[in-house]
Amino acid sequence: MKLKFLYNLKLKPRTPFNFYLTSSCYNFEWWFDGSKCLVPISRDPPLIVVAQQHEDLVSADVYGNEEARSLDVERKVKWIFGLDEDLTDFYNVVGDDPILYEVPRSLLGMRLRTTDLWNALLIAICQQNASFIQGWSMLCRIYKYFGSRVELDGLRTIMPPGPIDLLEKDRLEETKVGYRAKTIMEAALAFTNFNSGFFDRVEGLKDEDAEALLREIKGVGSYTARLTLILSQRRYSLLPLDRWLKSLAEKVYGLRDVEGGLKIKWRGWCGLAAFFVTVVLDAEVITKALQRALGGDVKPRGESKKPTPLTLWMHSIC
DNA sequence: TGCCAGGCGGGGT
DNA sequence: ACCCCGCATGGC
């Protein structure tokens, strides 16, 4: 599929904003090359934005078919990059945190990029009981195998698959996701069951209700549901607590009641804090992550020998 | 080789 | 409410 250039947008982010870090994090080579960040906005009608930094603005070249002209791209791009987001209070909360104090310093202006609910759920399921590299390799294979190739003025990229694409092709074994295949298919089914309007309502629900609704999918528990809502709707109050973060919090902060303790410590920023913990510790496996955190080595490595959240885009992992 | 890694649900108590 | 186990897969 080829998409043609439609128009350009120039957007002004709230300062401080770091386009490079924001685009780098948890991204793939076909969506970020070090300067251009390609953002799939809509599958039907197809629309992809090519964003890059332009002085103190974000420049967005919009590619799509004619049908896509009517979409409110400006609002979506602002939302995805968090251009209007104010992290002042978050920076105050983590400014002297032994794990996160680098966030308002070396990672100043970095925002979380959102993705749509379905894709966020896919990402979250792939993190279940898997190391960073295993989880993102599974995702990588899903995108390559089920996504569609797209070309924008010679730029080659991938449109991530929708639930229908997975159901129709029905060859998830090829992507080596193991027992998560069942959960992914359950999720895909739930997302195509439009009669009930199952997920159209999620946005309007309170955090607990949104979490409960996602958990109706078999194989989706509290961790997966919360991470999904953080990555798609910036529900930063939610704490996606897995064994990795639990272990870190017990040993580094000396917490016994991790859930309660982190909520007091990070207040309404638990979800964003959890996200940044993985970034500053380069998503190392727990033994290494603990060493790093206890040794005060909480600045992400620039080196690209092996993939980290910030350098994933520099590597081919599948 | 064997064991484990950012979960989860189902079975036991 | 808890505790414990199996579940695919790849990497060390």
mmCIF file of C-alpha atoms (C1' of nucleotides) in Angstrom:
data_model
loop_
_atom_site.group_PDB
_atom_site.id
_atom_site.type_symbol
_atom_site.label_atom_id
_atom_site.label_comp_id
_atom_site.label_asym_id
_atom_site.label_seq_id
_atom_site.Cartn_x
_atom_site.Cartn_y
_atom_site.Cartn_z
ATOM 1 C CA MET A 1 0.000 0.000 0.000
ATOM 2 C CA LYS A 2 1.188 3.474 -0.879
ATOM 3 C CA LEU A 3 -0.025 6.596 0.902
ATOM 4 C CA LYS A 4 0.288 10.052 -0.575
ATOM 5 C CA PHE A 5 1.285 13.291 1.078
ATOM 6 C CA LEU A 6 -1.755 15.280 2.170
ATOM 7 C CA TYR A 7 -0.530 18.289 4.148
ATOM 8 C CA ASN A 8 1.834 19.512 6.856
ATOM 9 C CA LEU A 9 1.204 20.594 10.429
ATOM 10 C CA LYS A 10 3.452 22.550 12.739
ATOM 11 C CA LEU A 11 2.772 22.014 16.418
ATOM 12 C CA LYS A 12 4.130 23.821 19.424
ATOM 13 C CA PRO A 13 4.949 21.631 22.424
ATOM 14 C CA ARG A 14 4.836 22.834 25.998
ATOM 15 C CA THR A 15 8.404 23.224 27.212
ATOM 16 C CA PRO A 16 10.509 21.448 28.172
ATOM 17 C CA PHE A 17 10.031 18.907 25.393
ATOM 18 C CA ASN A 18 12.596 16.455 24.013
ATOM 19 C CA PHE A 19 11.498 15.080 20.653
ATOM 20 C CA TYR A 20 14.413 12.684 20.264
ATOM 21 C CA LEU A 21 13.949 10.930 23.616
ATOM 22 C CA THR A 22 10.176 10.850 23.264
ATOM 23 C CA SER A 23 10.445 9.217 19.841
ATOM 24 C CA SER A 24 13.287 6.874 20.796
ATOM 25 C CA CYS A 25 11.610 5.119 23.655
ATOM 26 C CA TYR A 26 10.119 1.663 23.055
ATOM 27 C CA ASN A 27 10.147 2.183 19.315
ATOM 28 C CA PHE A 28 11.051 0.078 16.284
ATOM 29 C CA GLU A 29 13.393 0.782 13.404
ATOM 30 C CA TRP A 30 10.512 1.075 10.925
ATOM 31 C CA TRP A 31 8.947 3.853 13.027
ATOM 32 C CA PHE A 32 12.010 5.818 14.120
ATOM 33 C CA ASP A 33 15.359 6.382 12.405
ATOM 34 C CA GLY A 34 16.940 8.904 14.746
ATOM 35 C CA SER A 35 15.159 11.936 13.326
ATOM 36 C CA LYS A 36 11.881 10.968 11.653
ATOM 37 C CA CYS A 37 9.208 9.408 13.848
ATOM 38 C CA LEU A 38 6.474 7.642 11.905
ATOM 39 C CA VAL A 39 3.189 7.396 13.737
ATOM 40 C CA PRO A 40 0.320 5.228 12.528
ATOM 41 C CA ILE A 41 -2.786 7.266 13.319
ATOM 42 C CA SER A 42 -5.582 5.338 11.646
ATOM 43 C CA ARG A 43 -5.872 1.960 9.966
ATOM 44 C CA ASP A 44 -9.132 2.609 8.189
ATOM 45 C CA PRO A 45 -8.924 4.976 6.441
ATOM 46 C CA PRO A 46 -5.135 4.600 6.421
ATOM 47 C CA LEU A 47 -3.216 7.571 7.771
ATOM 48 C CA ILE A 48 0.365 7.849 8.991
ATOM 49 C CA VAL A 49 2.197 10.933 10.224
ATOM 50 C CA VAL A 50 5.902 11.589 9.712
ATOM 51 C CA ALA A 51 6.967 13.763 12.616
ATOM 52 C CA GLN A 52 10.282 15.480 13.115
ATOM 53 C CA GLN A 53 11.728 18.298 15.079
ATOM 54 C CA HIS A 54 11.732 21.700 13.398
ATOM 55 C CA GLU A 55 13.482 24.209 15.658
ATOM 56 C CA ASP A 56 11.210 24.457 18.689
ATOM 57 C CA LEU A 57 8.245 22.961 16.820
ATOM 58 C CA VAL A 58 7.139 19.503 15.833
ATOM 59 C CA SER A 59 6.609 19.248 12.102
ATOM 60 C CA ALA A 60 4.156 16.593 10.972
ATOM 61 C CA ASP A 61 3.809 15.471 7.361
ATOM 62 C CA VAL A 62 0.457 13.776 7.011
ATOM 63 C CA TYR A 63 0.165 10.815 4.621
ATOM 64 C CA GLY A 64 -3.035 8.992 3.787
ATOM 65 C CA ASN A 65 -5.674 8.404 1.191
ATOM 66 C CA GLU A 66 -8.314 10.999 0.318
ATOM 67 C CA GLU A 67 -10.803 9.526 2.746
ATOM 68 C CA ALA A 68 -8.404 10.268 5.606
ATOM 69 C CA ARG A 69 -8.422 13.999 4.933
ATOM 70 C CA SER A 70 -11.303 14.569 7.320
ATOM 71 C CA LEU A 71 -9.560 13.105 10.395
ATOM 72 C CA ASP A 72 -8.575 15.440 13.202
ATOM 73 C CA VAL A 73 -4.874 14.688 12.939
ATOM 74 C CA GLU A 74 -3.669 17.687 14.896
ATOM 75 C CA ARG A 75 -5.508 16.624 18.036
ATOM 76 C CA LYS A 76 -4.233 13.047 17.721
ATOM 77 C CA VAL A 77 -0.598 13.984 17.191
ATOM 78 C CA LYS A 78 -0.698 16.336 20.169
ATOM 79 C CA TRP A 79 -2.168 13.588 22.274
ATOM 80 C CA ILE A 80 0.203 10.829 21.136
ATOM 81 C CA PHE A 81 3.357 12.848 21.828
ATOM 82 C CA GLY A 82 1.829 14.438 24.912
ATOM 83 C CA LEU A 83 2.688 17.879 23.532
ATOM 84 C CA ASP A 84 0.454 19.713 26.013
ATOM 85 C CA GLU A 85 1.373 17.575 28.972
ATOM 86 C CA ASP A 86 2.621 19.344 32.100
ATOM 87 C CA LEU A 87 5.046 17.171 34.085
ATOM 88 C CA THR A 88 6.062 19.824 36.631
ATOM 89 C CA ASP A 89 4.364 18.043 39.510
ATOM 90 C CA PHE A 90 5.736 14.658 38.428
ATOM 91 C CA TYR A 91 9.255 16.092 38.381
ATOM 92 C CA ASN A 92 8.724 17.363 41.926
ATOM 93 C CA VAL A 93 7.551 13.930 43.049
ATOM 94 C CA VAL A 94 10.559 12.064 41.606
ATOM 95 C CA GLY A 95 13.211 14.771 41.918
ATOM 96 C CA ASP A 96 14.857 13.115 44.917
ATOM 97 C CA ASP A 97 13.705 9.553 44.298
ATOM 98 C CA PRO A 98 16.714 7.206 44.482
ATOM 99 C CA ILE A 99 15.684 5.432 41.271
ATOM 100 C CA LEU A 100 14.025 8.234 39.318
ATOM 101 C CA TYR A 101 15.974 11.391 40.097
ATOM 102 C CA GLU A 102 17.560 11.355 36.642
ATOM 103 C CA VAL A 103 14.172 11.766 34.953
ATOM 104 C CA PRO A 104 13.923 15.558 35.501
ATOM 105 C CA ARG A 105 17.623 15.801 34.622
ATOM 106 C CA SER A 106 19.049 13.681 31.809
ATOM 107 C CA LEU A 107 15.574 12.725 30.577
ATOM 108 C CA LEU A 108 14.073 16.198 30.928
ATOM 109 C CA GLY A 109 11.280 16.781 28.427
ATOM 110 C CA MET A 110 10.771 13.147 27.570
ATOM 111 C CA ARG A 111 7.113 12.135 27.354
ATOM 112 C CA LEU A 112 5.359 8.807 27.052
ATOM 113 C CA ARG A 113 4.013 8.207 23.536
ATOM 114 C CA THR A 114 0.531 6.744 23.581
ATOM 115 C CA THR A 115 -0.925 4.219 21.204
ATOM 116 C CA ASP A 116 -4.492 3.065 20.688
ATOM 117 C CA LEU A 117 -6.224 0.775 23.177
ATOM 118 C CA TRP A 118 -5.932 -2.370 21.078
ATOM 119 C CA ASN A 119 -2.247 -1.928 20.326
ATOM 120 C CA ALA A 120 -1.538 -1.050 23.950
ATOM 121 C CA LEU A 121 -3.211 -4.265 25.015
ATOM 122 C CA LEU A 122 -1.099 -6.213 22.541
ATOM 123 C CA ILE A 123 2.055 -4.624 23.971
ATOM 124 C CA ALA A 124 0.977 -5.348 27.529
ATOM 125 C CA ILE A 125 0.162 -9.009 26.857
ATOM 126 C CA CYS A 126 3.599 -9.457 25.319
ATOM 127 C CA GLN A 127 5.194 -8.302 28.584
ATOM 128 C CA GLN A 128 3.566 -11.082 30.584
ATOM 129 C CA ASN A 129 6.151 -13.276 32.254
ATOM 130 C CA ALA A 130 8.791 -12.296 29.720
ATOM 131 C CA SER A 131 12.041 -10.379 29.735
ATOM 132 C CA PHE A 132 12.226 -7.040 27.951
ATOM 133 C CA ILE A 133 13.879 -8.537 24.913
ATOM 134 C CA GLN A 134 11.546 -11.510 24.716
ATOM 135 C CA GLY A 135 8.456 -9.324 25.018
ATOM 136 C CA TRP A 136 9.526 -6.874 22.357
ATOM 137 C CA SER A 137 10.731 -9.642 20.051
ATOM 138 C CA MET A 138 7.283 -11.197 20.184
ATOM 139 C CA LEU A 139 5.726 -7.845 19.335
ATOM 140 C CA CYS A 140 8.237 -7.314 16.563
ATOM 141 C CA ARG A 141 7.244 -10.608 14.966
ATOM 142 C CA ILE A 142 3.532 -9.825 15.317
ATOM 143 C CA TYR A 143 3.983 -6.502 13.496
ATOM 144 C CA LYS A 144 6.132 -7.996 10.751
ATOM 145 C CA TYR A 145 3.901 -10.991 10.237
ATOM 146 C CA PHE A 146 0.433 -9.470 10.581
ATOM 147 C CA GLY A 147 1.012 -5.792 9.864
ATOM 148 C CA SER A 148 0.860 -4.363 6.357
ATOM 149 C CA ARG A 149 3.753 -2.813 4.456
ATOM 150 C CA VAL A 150 3.237 0.830 3.651
ATOM 151 C CA GLU A 151 5.227 3.252 1.523
ATOM 152 C CA LEU A 152 5.228 7.039 1.939
ATOM 153 C CA ASP A 153 7.277 8.873 -0.694
ATOM 154 C CA GLY A 154 9.817 6.054 -0.642
ATOM 155 C CA LEU A 155 9.785 5.670 3.158
ATOM 156 C CA ARG A 156 8.941 2.094 4.010
ATOM 157 C CA THR A 157 7.096 1.352 7.204
ATOM 158 C CA ILE A 158 4.510 -0.926 8.804
ATOM 159 C CA MET A 159 0.872 -0.374 9.655
ATOM 160 C CA PRO A 160 0.286 -2.394 12.817
ATOM 161 C CA PRO A 161 -2.387 -5.087 12.565
ATOM 162 C CA GLY A 162 -5.914 -4.673 13.831
ATOM 163 C CA PRO A 163 -7.766 -7.432 15.657
ATOM 164 C CA ILE A 164 -9.359 -8.597 12.396
ATOM 165 C CA ASP A 165 -5.961 -9.136 10.789
ATOM 166 C CA LEU A 166 -5.002 -11.558 13.559
ATOM 167 C CA LEU A 167 -8.307 -13.404 13.484
ATOM 168 C CA GLU A 168 -8.339 -13.779 9.705
ATOM 169 C CA LYS A 169 -4.772 -14.971 9.316
ATOM 170 C CA ASP A 170 -4.994 -17.063 12.501
ATOM 171 C CA ARG A 171 -1.347 -18.154 12.498
ATOM 172 C CA LEU A 172 -0.142 -16.720 15.773
ATOM 173 C CA GLU A 173 2.140 -19.729 16.404
ATOM 174 C CA GLU A 174 4.465 -18.310 13.761
ATOM 175 C CA THR A 175 5.214 -15.370 16.041
ATOM 176 C CA LYS A 176 6.396 -17.559 18.950
ATOM 177 C CA VAL A 177 4.240 -15.928 21.578
ATOM 178 C CA GLY A 178 3.720 -19.242 23.362
ATOM 179 C CA TYR A 179 0.750 -19.534 25.640
ATOM 180 C CA ARG A 180 0.013 -15.826 25.248
ATOM 181 C CA ALA A 181 -1.512 -16.691 21.872
ATOM 182 C CA LYS A 182 -4.769 -17.638 23.567
ATOM 183 C CA THR A 183 -4.989 -14.327 25.381
ATOM 184 C CA ILE A 184 -4.192 -12.373 22.234
ATOM 185 C CA MET A 185 -6.929 -14.168 20.338
ATOM 186 C CA GLU A 186 -9.397 -13.614 23.189
ATOM 187 C CA ALA A 187 -8.516 -9.930 23.076
ATOM 188 C CA ALA A 188 -8.902 -9.762 19.308
ATOM 189 C CA LEU A 189 -12.331 -11.377 19.596
ATOM 190 C CA ALA A 190 -13.429 -8.957 22.291
ATOM 191 C CA PHE A 191 -12.338 -6.004 20.181
ATOM 192 C CA THR A 192 -14.339 -7.094 17.171
ATOM 193 C CA ASN A 193 -17.494 -7.707 19.113
ATOM 194 C CA PHE A 194 -18.900 -4.321 18.197
ATOM 195 C CA ASN A 195 -22.483 -5.167 19.029
ATOM 196 C CA SER A 196 -21.766 -4.771 22.691
ATOM 197 C CA GLY A 197 -19.632 -1.663 22.113
ATOM 198 C CA PHE A 198 -17.358 -3.287 24.618
ATOM 199 C CA PHE A 199 -14.363 -0.992 24.443
ATOM 200 C CA ASP A 200 -15.817 2.178 23.053
ATOM 201 C CA ARG A 201 -16.909 2.972 26.587
ATOM 202 C CA VAL A 202 -13.560 2.465 28.307
ATOM 203 C CA GLU A 203 -12.479 6.054 27.860
ATOM 204 C CA GLY A 204 -15.410 7.365 29.876
ATOM 205 C CA LEU A 205 -15.030 4.931 32.766
ATOM 206 C CA LYS A 206 -13.382 5.477 36.129
ATOM 207 C CA ASP A 207 -9.984 3.806 36.468
ATOM 208 C CA GLU A 208 -11.255 0.834 38.479
ATOM 209 C CA ASP A 209 -14.123 0.205 36.082
ATOM 210 C CA ALA A 210 -11.908 0.502 33.022
ATOM 211 C CA GLU A 211 -9.508 -1.986 34.576
ATOM 212 C CA ALA A 212 -12.340 -4.351 35.437
ATOM 213 C CA LEU A 213 -13.706 -4.197 31.904
ATOM 214 C CA LEU A 214 -10.363 -5.136 30.364
ATOM 215 C CA ARG A 215 -10.013 -7.955 32.876
ATOM 216 C CA GLU A 216 -13.113 -9.583 31.477
ATOM 217 C CA ILE A 217 -10.800 -10.827 28.743
ATOM 218 C CA LYS A 218 -9.456 -14.195 29.821
ATOM 219 C CA GLY A 219 -5.709 -13.953 30.318
ATOM 220 C CA VAL A 220 -5.776 -10.242 31.129
ATOM 221 C CA GLY A 221 -5.078 -9.560 34.783
ATOM 222 C CA SER A 222 -4.412 -6.457 36.783
ATOM 223 C CA TYR A 223 -0.884 -5.834 35.465
ATOM 224 C CA THR A 224 -1.888 -6.132 31.820
ATOM 225 C CA ALA A 225 -5.052 -4.075 32.205
ATOM 226 C CA ARG A 226 -3.292 -1.248 34.011
ATOM 227 C CA LEU A 227 -0.347 -1.110 31.634
ATOM 228 C CA THR A 228 -2.788 -1.006 28.731
ATOM 229 C CA LEU A 229 -4.606 1.981 30.239
ATOM 230 C CA ILE A 230 -1.356 3.800 30.957
ATOM 231 C CA LEU A 231 -0.039 3.336 27.422
ATOM 232 C CA SER A 232 -3.288 4.286 25.707
ATOM 233 C CA GLN A 233 -5.016 6.782 27.987
ATOM 234 C CA ARG A 234 -2.291 8.165 30.251
ATOM 235 C CA ARG A 235 -4.090 6.847 33.322
ATOM 236 C CA TYR A 236 -1.016 7.544 35.400
ATOM 237 C CA SER A 237 -2.705 6.861 38.736
ATOM 238 C CA LEU A 238 -2.695 3.135 38.018
ATOM 239 C CA LEU A 239 0.221 1.057 39.265
ATOM 240 C CA PRO A 240 1.176 -1.845 36.978
ATOM 241 C CA LEU A 241 2.810 -4.008 39.602
ATOM 242 C CA ASP A 242 4.767 -7.001 38.369
ATOM 243 C CA ARG A 243 7.354 -9.166 40.120
ATOM 244 C CA TRP A 244 10.115 -6.970 38.714
ATOM 245 C CA LEU A 245 8.857 -3.685 40.130
ATOM 246 C CA LYS A 246 7.710 -5.355 43.344
ATOM 247 C CA SER A 247 11.163 -6.716 43.973
ATOM 248 C CA LEU A 248 12.798 -3.355 43.228
ATOM 249 C CA ALA A 249 10.430 -1.484 45.517
ATOM 250 C CA GLU A 250 10.974 -3.936 48.380
ATOM 251 C CA LYS A 251 14.740 -3.825 48.196
ATOM 252 C CA VAL A 252 15.426 -0.239 47.148
ATOM 253 C CA TYR A 253 12.665 1.608 48.993
ATOM 254 C CA GLY A 254 12.430 -0.952 51.808
ATOM 255 C CA LEU A 255 8.681 -1.289 51.389
ATOM 256 C CA ARG A 256 6.710 -4.163 52.827
ATOM 257 C CA ASP A 257 3.356 -3.180 51.401
ATOM 258 C CA VAL A 258 4.599 -2.304 47.930
ATOM 259 C CA GLU A 259 1.275 -1.318 46.421
ATOM 260 C CA GLY A 260 0.309 0.975 49.286
ATOM 261 C CA GLY A 261 3.818 2.325 49.724
ATOM 262 C CA LEU A 262 4.310 3.222 46.082
ATOM 263 C CA LYS A 263 0.935 4.948 45.950
ATOM 264 C CA ILE A 264 1.968 7.180 48.830
ATOM 265 C CA LYS A 265 5.373 7.785 47.303
ATOM 266 C CA TRP A 266 4.360 8.421 43.693
ATOM 267 C CA ARG A 267 0.820 9.676 44.338
ATOM 268 C CA GLY A 268 -1.121 10.091 41.084
ATOM 269 C CA TRP A 269 1.992 9.393 39.012
ATOM 270 C CA CYS A 270 2.439 5.650 39.675
ATOM 271 C CA GLY A 271 1.970 4.595 36.076
ATOM 272 C CA LEU A 272 4.367 7.122 34.628
ATOM 273 C CA ALA A 273 6.865 6.414 37.389
ATOM 274 C CA ALA A 274 6.729 2.675 36.673
ATOM 275 C CA PHE A 275 7.300 3.422 32.987
ATOM 276 C CA PHE A 276 10.368 5.534 33.751
ATOM 277 C CA VAL A 277 11.789 2.954 36.167
ATOM 278 C CA THR A 278 12.055 0.564 33.241
ATOM 279 C CA VAL A 279 13.704 3.272 31.151
ATOM 280 C CA VAL A 280 16.379 4.398 33.608
ATOM 281 C CA LEU A 281 17.338 0.805 34.445
ATOM 282 C CA ASP A 282 17.387 -0.133 30.751
ATOM 283 C CA ALA A 283 14.812 -2.850 31.470
ATOM 284 C CA GLU A 284 17.566 -5.118 32.757
ATOM 285 C CA VAL A 285 16.541 -8.453 34.230
ATOM 286 C CA ILE A 286 15.789 -8.181 37.925
ATOM 287 C CA THR A 287 19.184 -9.216 39.334
ATOM 288 C CA LYS A 288 21.013 -6.653 37.212
ATOM 289 C CA ALA A 289 18.334 -4.020 37.761
ATOM 290 C CA LEU A 290 18.647 -4.445 41.525
ATOM 291 C CA GLN A 291 22.427 -4.082 41.391
ATOM 292 C CA ARG A 292 22.076 -0.932 39.337
ATOM 293 C CA ALA A 293 19.395 0.643 41.525
ATOM 294 C CA LEU A 294 21.166 -0.178 44.791
ATOM 295 C CA GLY A 295 24.446 1.120 43.377
ATOM 296 C CA GLY A 296 22.868 4.404 42.299
ATOM 297 C CA ASP A 297 23.495 3.568 38.645
ATOM 298 C CA VAL A 298 20.150 4.913 37.503
ATOM 299 C CA LYS A 299 21.011 6.714 34.305
ATOM 300 C CA PRO A 300 20.089 4.907 31.094
ATOM 301 C CA ARG A 301 23.072 3.643 29.121
ATOM 302 C CA GLY A 302 23.683 5.268 25.796
ATOM 303 C CA GLU A 303 25.579 2.241 24.536
ATOM 304 C CA SER A 304 23.822 0.147 21.977
ATOM 305 C CA LYS A 305 25.522 -3.215 22.354
ATOM 306 C CA LYS A 306 22.234 -4.759 23.350
ATOM 307 C CA PRO A 307 18.786 -3.233 23.013
ATOM 308 C CA THR A 308 17.328 -1.120 25.804
ATOM 309 C CA PRO A 309 14.040 0.799 25.833
ATOM 310 C CA LEU A 310 15.838 3.872 24.495
ATOM 311 C CA THR A 311 17.911 2.048 21.866
ATOM 312 C CA LEU A 312 15.457 -0.589 20.698
ATOM 313 C CA TRP A 313 14.946 1.313 17.445
ATOM 314 C CA MET A 314 18.641 0.923 16.578
ATOM 315 C CA HIS A 315 18.400 -2.878 16.519
ATOM 316 C CA SER A 316 16.773 -5.591 14.476
ATOM 317 C CA ILE A 317 15.462 -7.947 17.091
ATOM 318 C CA CYS A 318 13.430 -10.326 14.946
ATOM 319 C "C1'" DT B 1 21.405 -29.077 29.994
ATOM 320 C "C1'" DG B 2 18.095 -27.017 33.035
ATOM 321 C "C1'" DC B 3 16.168 -23.095 34.801
ATOM 322 C "C1'" DC B 4 14.114 -18.962 34.704
ATOM 323 C "C1'" DA B 5 11.738 -14.253 32.975
ATOM 324 C "C1'" DG B 6 7.852 -7.304 33.974
ATOM 325 C "C1'" DG B 7 1.526 -12.913 34.563
ATOM 326 C "C1'" DC B 8 -2.412 -15.449 34.798
ATOM 327 C "C1'" DG B 9 -6.044 -18.650 36.074
ATOM 328 C "C1'" DG B 10 -7.386 -22.722 38.279
ATOM 329 C "C1'" DG B 11 -6.900 -25.680 41.821
ATOM 330 C "C1'" DG B 12 -5.931 -26.522 46.496
ATOM 331 C "C1'" DT B 13 -6.108 -25.100 51.592
ATOM 332 C "C1'" DA C 1 -7.909 -14.681 51.206
ATOM 333 C "C1'" DC C 2 -4.098 -16.906 50.499
ATOM 334 C "C1'" DC C 3 -0.402 -20.488 48.225
ATOM 335 C "C1'" DC C 4 1.197 -23.200 44.335
ATOM 336 C "C1'" DC C 5 1.590 -24.929 40.007
ATOM 337 C "C1'" DG C 6 1.527 -25.293 34.885
ATOM 338 C "C1'" DC C 7 1.880 -22.877 30.932
ATOM 339 C "C1'" DA C 8 5.419 -21.791 25.594
ATOM 340 C "C1'" DT C 9 9.419 -19.800 24.293
ATOM 341 C "C1'" DG C 10 14.187 -18.263 23.968
ATOM 342 C "C1'" DG C 11 18.386 -16.983 26.308
ATOM 343 C "C1'" DC C 12 21.975 -17.790 29.401
#
